[in-house]
């Protein structure tokens, strides 16, 4: 509609009129839009509102009235980003194999038309302050798109929560992935690392893990990131020194012991490597911040620090403080209350449980099998306890925690087998259960904290084809043991120590787990259980925890429960427990012994 | 010897406006490369029409604010030139009058049809600037998983959109970048003094 402002016969005009700016009618900045207000609308309240709204009323004739409307002032904030240059990140990487690429993230719908894939957003970490940097994270495409654009395929499609885990790790310089065991922390970490390598943000990474898990990590890297060359630090000192000096190595794997040993090598290097990422597996290994392992790890020059653990708190809040000394030195203090600690670490720790994310995972059926000791066992137990307590009492103020520990271990061993007759209530029950398991063609894992117990079991369970996996089995042979257990139908049981078999292994083909004796803290027991109850398990996992009545085992069990409460307090915001774990006081109380005054001081 | 033609890297623009009941309208304009990576982001301070402007613009206020005042201002601030402009708000479509590139309306899942009239019964309808123009007829079409619409009067845009779409991955979700814009505006809003 084009009309000049000078026309005066427009009683019915109600629309917006765009007019050329005329002379000096308008102040600077000139208004652009005018509206002709017909006489019919020139009610006082309308005109008043126009004036209050800073519109200019201009008399243009006897009938209509022109209203000049100031132009809106729109202020704009601009952000510009560097265009990412995938995949030329600076490291020559072979193209993923066709089979992997074929399995890239494709929708699984039967609709022939392409569909929108699931979306996992990358969030900015809380410690990123600058708005530009925060927006740089927020405005990135969903993780699925980033993975797809680099043709980074997967041998199996990850779960949605695993994408979330990757999206959590990917932007963070300090992070703990603390998922419950069996949820695929390894795969999530490898993929996040893989993504950073392909983007050129990581050119030199170091993975540190327990010695027993080095071959497991190698295997997982071959599986999830076959294009990433992996160098395992091993061999004699000269060879290791050479391996540390090698340039252009995208990923090194070292075990904790080697790292401690090689501190001297690092100090002798003219230019010690600065890692773009240091990833700790089973990071509870550095919970003691005064220990040599913690100091060796913390001395590494690095840009990103990630930690993986299913048990960030094993005993006390100090464990978490110890891990954070590696992630963000000084961020946490051991004096913090559990609830405040939980709030502070919220942005750094991602913890999911199977219940939360795997509704369709077959159930974990845990049964506490409380047993009476056999009469000879009971007699031996009473004798040992009475003598032990008398001995401790006689020691008076000279009694130490070591003395108490010795008695605890002695009593726990009697709960396993009577030293005089070899009788065992636990064994009788285990044997009966294994009969059924073997008959149905299933497999079972039996955990104990003592190799001697495992060897005794192996001897007595020979007809079930037992395999042994503990500290006395050389590490190079351990993979073969697991393979035989998986592939040989005549092998129905594997006997494992908590130390050697409790972490990193995938044994989801075993549907039965027996805890022949109990470890000192529940986190280690959970790790053991989760060797079987993890992604890929095809049916319910039955866990039997043996507990002998009216013994030291029962008393320790109460303390373990309190430790679980502590964990929940930090990571679930529940009320704090009365006690924080197995303290020295607790150990003395196991035998109603007063703690010596000098030690209490 | 002829000089090979340098192919222009495709750039895609996503423009939306968020109405905040407390602060007013926030405009956001995100420019992406063909991989969906951000190149530029521009956002406005809140724009709130006063009572006089509401009266004066009447039913054309949204179109004027969304399309011309916010939309065009944001486009003017961009350094890169996009080859396709997407919006998820019909009121923004009037920015098409001011640009040469095709502007396409990205419909939410389940809305729109392959072609034909504007959605009926219970569906929200929009009036598009210029003022006093009749409500536009829409041409509906799909690109990959996306349901799109352009005003029938610029139906040629449909072919141009389809042409530009071919540079994107086949499952590219044209609605997804608007989620990013909303999150970025919320983040920027929090950072404002």
Short mmCIF file of C-alpha atoms in Angstrom, two decimals, chain A residues 258-552:
data_model
loop_
_atom_site.label_atom_id
_atom_site.label_comp_id
_atom_site.label_asym_id
_atom_site.label_seq_id
_atom_site.Cartn_x
_atom_site.Cartn_y
_atom_site.Cartn_z
CA UNK A 258 56.87 -48.96 35.41
CA UNK A 259 55.89 -45.35 35.76
CA UNK A 260 57.21 -45.24 39.32
CA UNK A 261 60.39 -46.99 38.24
CA UNK A 262 60.91 -44.70 35.27
CA UNK A 263 60.80 -41.45 37.18
CA UNK A 264 64.57 -41.34 36.95
CA UNK A 265 64.40 -41.75 33.20
CA UNK A 266 62.03 -38.80 32.98
CA UNK A 267 64.30 -36.67 35.11
CA UNK A 268 67.27 -37.52 32.90
CA UNK A 269 65.51 -36.52 29.68
CA UNK A 270 66.46 -33.13 28.33
CA UNK A 271 62.92 -32.57 27.16
CA UNK A 272 60.52 -34.80 29.10
CA UNK A 273 57.37 -35.46 27.09
CA UNK A 274 54.40 -33.23 27.72
CA UNK A 275 51.29 -35.27 27.19
CA UNK A 276 48.15 -33.84 25.70
CA UNK A 277 46.25 -36.35 27.79
CA UNK A 278 47.10 -38.64 30.67
CA UNK A 279 44.43 -41.24 31.33
CA UNK A 280 44.47 -43.29 34.51
CA UNK A 281 42.63 -46.57 34.63
CA UNK A 282 41.70 -47.89 38.07
CA UNK A 283 42.65 -44.50 39.40
CA UNK A 284 42.00 -45.54 42.97
CA UNK A 285 45.61 -46.65 42.75
CA UNK A 286 46.63 -43.07 43.47
CA UNK A 287 44.23 -42.51 46.34
CA UNK A 288 47.16 -42.22 48.73
CA UNK A 289 48.47 -38.85 47.70
CA UNK A 290 51.68 -39.32 49.67
CA UNK A 291 52.49 -42.60 47.93
CA UNK A 292 55.15 -43.04 45.26
CA UNK A 293 52.58 -43.94 42.61
CA UNK A 294 50.61 -40.77 43.16
CA UNK A 295 53.73 -38.65 43.10
CA UNK A 296 54.98 -40.28 39.92
CA UNK A 297 51.67 -39.75 38.15
CA UNK A 298 51.33 -36.17 39.32
CA UNK A 299 54.81 -35.30 38.14
CA UNK A 300 53.84 -35.95 34.51
CA UNK A 301 53.51 -32.81 32.40
CA UNK A 302 50.07 -32.90 30.83
CA UNK A 303 47.24 -30.79 29.43
CA UNK A 304 44.32 -33.06 30.15
CA UNK A 305 43.89 -35.40 33.11
CA UNK A 306 41.24 -38.08 33.01
CA UNK A 307 40.62 -40.83 35.52
CA UNK A 308 38.57 -43.99 35.25
CA UNK A 309 37.36 -45.83 38.28
CA UNK A 310 34.29 -47.65 39.39
CA UNK A 311 35.18 -46.91 42.99
CA UNK A 312 36.28 -43.31 43.47
CA UNK A 313 35.68 -43.78 47.19
CA UNK A 314 36.78 -47.09 48.63
CA UNK A 315 37.32 -46.27 52.25
CA UNK A 316 37.03 -42.59 52.99
CA UNK A 317 36.72 -39.22 51.35
CA UNK A 318 40.50 -39.06 51.34
CA UNK A 319 40.44 -41.48 48.41
CA UNK A 320 38.65 -38.94 46.27
CA UNK A 321 40.89 -36.14 47.47
CA UNK A 322 43.87 -38.25 46.40
CA UNK A 323 42.52 -38.67 42.85
CA UNK A 324 41.76 -34.96 42.63
CA UNK A 325 45.35 -34.12 43.48
CA UNK A 326 46.07 -35.53 40.04
CA UNK A 327 43.10 -33.85 38.32
CA UNK A 328 43.06 -30.45 39.96
CA UNK A 329 45.71 -30.11 42.67
CA UNK A 330 44.47 -28.34 45.77
CA UNK A 331 40.84 -28.30 44.66
CA UNK A 332 39.68 -30.58 47.46
CA UNK A 333 40.61 -30.76 51.08
CA UNK A 334 40.38 -33.89 53.23
CA UNK A 335 38.48 -31.88 55.85
CA UNK A 336 35.44 -31.37 53.64
CA UNK A 337 32.17 -32.94 54.70
CA UNK A 338 30.96 -35.68 52.36
CA UNK A 339 27.92 -33.76 51.20
CA UNK A 340 29.89 -30.63 50.36
CA UNK A 341 32.49 -32.76 48.67
CA UNK A 342 29.76 -34.27 46.52
CA UNK A 343 28.58 -30.82 45.46
CA UNK A 344 32.07 -29.60 44.64
CA UNK A 345 33.02 -32.54 42.45
CA UNK A 346 29.71 -32.59 40.61
CA UNK A 347 31.02 -31.09 37.39
CA UNK A 348 34.12 -33.28 37.33
CA UNK A 349 32.63 -36.68 38.06
CA UNK A 350 30.19 -38.65 35.96
CA UNK A 351 28.80 -41.63 37.79
CA UNK A 352 26.04 -43.87 36.47
CA UNK A 353 24.84 -47.18 37.80
CA UNK A 354 23.39 -50.06 35.87
CA UNK A 355 20.02 -49.47 37.46
CA UNK A 356 19.98 -45.95 36.06
CA UNK A 357 21.03 -46.64 32.49
CA UNK A 358 20.53 -50.27 31.69
CA UNK A 359 16.95 -51.06 32.44
CA UNK A 360 17.12 -54.03 30.13
CA UNK A 361 20.33 -55.52 31.54
CA UNK A 362 19.54 -58.91 33.01
CA UNK A 363 19.19 -58.68 36.78
CA UNK A 364 21.93 -59.14 39.31
CA UNK A 365 20.67 -61.51 41.96
CA UNK A 366 22.73 -61.17 45.11
CA UNK A 367 22.28 -63.68 47.85
CA UNK A 368 24.00 -63.57 51.22
CA UNK A 369 24.53 -67.19 52.12
CA UNK A 370 24.91 -67.29 55.87
CA UNK A 371 26.36 -70.58 57.04
CA UNK A 372 27.14 -72.17 60.35
CA UNK A 373 30.69 -73.36 60.73
CA UNK A 374 31.06 -77.11 60.92
CA UNK A 375 31.63 -78.33 64.48
CA UNK A 376 35.39 -78.84 64.00
CA UNK A 377 35.61 -75.41 62.37
CA UNK A 378 33.71 -73.84 65.25
CA UNK A 379 36.02 -75.48 67.77
CA UNK A 380 39.09 -74.25 65.96
CA UNK A 381 37.59 -70.80 65.57
CA UNK A 382 36.73 -70.44 69.25
CA UNK A 383 40.12 -71.62 70.33
CA UNK A 384 41.89 -69.23 67.97
CA UNK A 385 39.73 -66.29 68.94
CA UNK A 386 40.00 -66.89 72.66
CA UNK A 387 43.75 -67.32 72.50
CA UNK A 388 44.09 -64.36 70.18
CA UNK A 389 42.07 -62.01 72.33
CA UNK A 390 43.92 -63.11 75.43
CA UNK A 391 47.19 -62.51 73.63
CA UNK A 392 46.10 -59.04 72.53
CA UNK A 393 44.99 -58.21 76.06
CA UNK A 394 48.30 -59.36 77.45
CA UNK A 395 50.12 -57.09 75.07
CA UNK A 396 48.44 -54.15 76.80
CA UNK A 397 49.65 -50.84 75.50
CA UNK A 398 52.10 -52.61 73.18
CA UNK A 399 49.27 -53.94 71.04
CA UNK A 400 49.39 -52.63 67.49
CA UNK A 401 47.12 -52.63 64.52
CA UNK A 402 49.37 -55.29 63.00
CA UNK A 403 48.61 -57.65 65.88
CA UNK A 404 44.89 -57.14 65.35
CA UNK A 405 45.17 -57.70 61.61
CA UNK A 406 47.02 -60.94 62.14
CA UNK A 407 44.22 -62.24 64.32
CA UNK A 408 41.55 -61.12 61.86
CA UNK A 409 43.27 -62.90 59.01
CA UNK A 410 43.75 -66.02 61.09
CA UNK A 411 40.07 -66.15 61.98
CA UNK A 412 38.94 -65.46 58.43
CA UNK A 413 41.07 -68.33 57.18
CA UNK A 414 39.48 -70.68 59.69
CA UNK A 415 36.08 -69.55 58.38
CA UNK A 416 37.23 -70.86 55.00
CA UNK A 417 38.79 -74.17 56.05
CA UNK A 418 39.38 -75.79 59.38
CA UNK A 419 43.18 -76.03 59.69
CA UNK A 420 42.96 -79.28 61.68
CA UNK A 421 40.51 -81.32 59.60
CA UNK A 422 40.20 -79.39 56.35
CA UNK A 423 36.41 -79.21 56.80
CA UNK A 424 34.59 -76.24 55.36
CA UNK A 425 30.94 -75.28 55.50
CA UNK A 426 31.48 -72.90 52.60
CA UNK A 427 33.12 -75.54 50.46
CA UNK A 428 30.29 -77.99 51.01
CA UNK A 429 27.81 -75.42 49.82
CA UNK A 430 29.97 -74.32 46.91
CA UNK A 431 30.46 -77.87 45.74
CA UNK A 432 26.74 -78.54 45.80
CA UNK A 433 26.02 -75.42 43.79
CA UNK A 434 28.73 -76.18 41.25
CA UNK A 435 27.20 -79.60 40.63
CA UNK A 436 24.08 -77.94 39.36
CA UNK A 437 25.94 -75.26 37.42
CA UNK A 438 28.17 -77.77 35.65
CA UNK A 439 25.21 -80.01 34.90
CA UNK A 440 23.46 -77.15 33.16
CA UNK A 441 26.59 -76.30 31.16
CA UNK A 442 27.05 -72.94 32.89
CA UNK A 443 30.18 -71.33 34.24
CA UNK A 444 31.07 -69.80 37.61
CA UNK A 445 33.70 -67.50 39.08
CA UNK A 446 34.92 -68.04 42.63
CA UNK A 447 36.75 -65.20 44.37
CA UNK A 448 38.96 -65.40 47.40
CA UNK A 449 41.54 -63.07 48.84
CA UNK A 450 44.08 -65.86 49.40
CA UNK A 451 45.92 -67.86 46.81
CA UNK A 452 46.25 -70.71 49.30
CA UNK A 453 42.49 -70.95 49.53
CA UNK A 454 42.16 -70.92 45.75
CA UNK A 455 44.72 -73.68 45.39
CA UNK A 456 42.92 -75.76 47.96
CA UNK A 457 39.68 -75.25 46.07
CA UNK A 458 41.34 -76.16 42.78
CA UNK A 459 42.46 -79.42 44.24
CA UNK A 460 39.04 -80.34 45.54
CA UNK A 461 37.06 -79.10 42.56
CA UNK A 462 39.11 -80.93 39.97
CA UNK A 463 36.11 -82.61 38.37
CA UNK A 464 34.74 -79.23 37.35
CA UNK A 465 37.89 -78.38 35.38
CA UNK A 466 38.92 -75.39 37.49
CA UNK A 467 41.21 -72.74 36.10
CA UNK A 468 43.28 -70.45 38.28
CA UNK A 469 43.79 -66.71 37.83
CA UNK A 470 45.77 -65.07 40.60
CA UNK A 471 49.07 -63.44 41.43
CA UNK A 472 51.03 -66.64 40.97
CA UNK A 473 49.91 -67.02 37.37
CA UNK A 474 52.41 -65.08 35.20
CA UNK A 475 50.69 -62.15 33.44
CA UNK A 476 51.56 -63.36 29.92
CA UNK A 477 49.62 -66.57 30.61
CA UNK A 478 46.51 -64.91 32.01
CA UNK A 479 44.85 -64.08 28.70
CA UNK A 480 45.14 -67.72 27.71
CA UNK A 481 43.49 -68.76 30.98
CA UNK A 482 40.52 -66.49 30.31
CA UNK A 483 40.30 -67.72 26.73
CA UNK A 484 40.21 -71.35 27.87
CA UNK A 485 37.55 -70.56 30.40
CA UNK A 486 35.45 -68.91 27.72
CA UNK A 487 35.95 -71.45 24.95
CA UNK A 488 36.38 -74.79 26.69
CA UNK A 489 32.99 -76.25 27.62
CA UNK A 490 34.56 -78.61 30.12
CA UNK A 491 35.85 -75.72 32.22
CA UNK A 492 33.04 -74.74 34.53
CA UNK A 493 34.81 -72.72 37.16
CA UNK A 494 37.58 -70.17 37.36
CA UNK A 495 39.21 -69.43 40.72
CA UNK A 496 40.28 -65.84 41.03
CA UNK A 497 41.94 -63.63 43.56
CA UNK A 498 40.40 -60.22 44.09
CA UNK A 499 43.73 -58.61 43.30
CA UNK A 500 44.39 -60.24 39.94
CA UNK A 501 40.89 -60.88 38.68
CA UNK A 502 38.89 -58.11 40.23
CA UNK A 503 39.43 -55.46 37.60
CA UNK A 504 39.23 -54.99 33.87
CA UNK A 505 38.20 -58.48 32.81
CA UNK A 506 35.16 -59.25 30.71
CA UNK A 507 33.65 -62.50 31.89
CA UNK A 508 30.02 -61.92 31.04
CA UNK A 509 29.67 -65.50 29.81
CA UNK A 510 29.78 -66.62 33.47
CA UNK A 511 26.41 -66.44 35.12
CA UNK A 512 27.44 -67.36 38.67
CA UNK A 513 29.80 -65.56 41.02
CA UNK A 514 30.80 -66.81 44.44
CA UNK A 515 32.58 -64.64 46.98
CA UNK A 516 34.15 -67.41 49.01
CA UNK A 517 35.45 -64.88 51.51
CA UNK A 518 34.87 -61.17 51.80
CA UNK A 519 37.29 -58.40 50.91
CA UNK A 520 37.97 -55.49 53.23
CA UNK A 521 35.80 -53.05 51.36
CA UNK A 522 32.66 -53.44 49.28
CA UNK A 523 33.99 -51.56 46.28
CA UNK A 524 36.47 -54.32 45.51
CA UNK A 525 33.74 -56.90 45.88
CA UNK A 526 31.55 -54.95 43.48
CA UNK A 527 34.36 -54.87 40.97
CA UNK A 528 34.70 -58.61 41.23
CA UNK A 529 30.98 -59.16 40.75
CA UNK A 530 30.96 -56.89 37.74
CA UNK A 531 33.37 -59.09 35.83
CA UNK A 532 30.29 -61.12 35.01
CA UNK A 533 27.44 -58.64 35.30
CA UNK A 534 28.24 -56.26 32.50
CA UNK A 535 27.14 -55.36 29.00
CA UNK A 536 26.82 -58.45 26.90
CA UNK A 537 25.63 -60.74 29.65
CA UNK A 538 22.87 -62.92 28.27
CA UNK A 539 20.97 -63.75 31.44
CA UNK A 540 20.68 -63.06 35.15
CA UNK A 541 23.89 -63.18 37.15
CA UNK A 542 23.65 -64.97 40.47
CA UNK A 543 26.02 -63.79 43.17
CA UNK A 544 26.49 -65.77 46.33
CA UNK A 545 28.33 -64.09 49.18
CA UNK A 546 29.37 -66.59 51.82
CA UNK A 547 29.16 -65.36 55.37
CA UNK A 548 29.70 -67.51 58.42
CA UNK A 549 27.50 -66.78 61.39
CA UNK A 550 28.77 -65.41 64.67
CA UNK A 551 32.27 -64.89 63.36
CA UNK A 552 34.59 -62.06 62.47
#
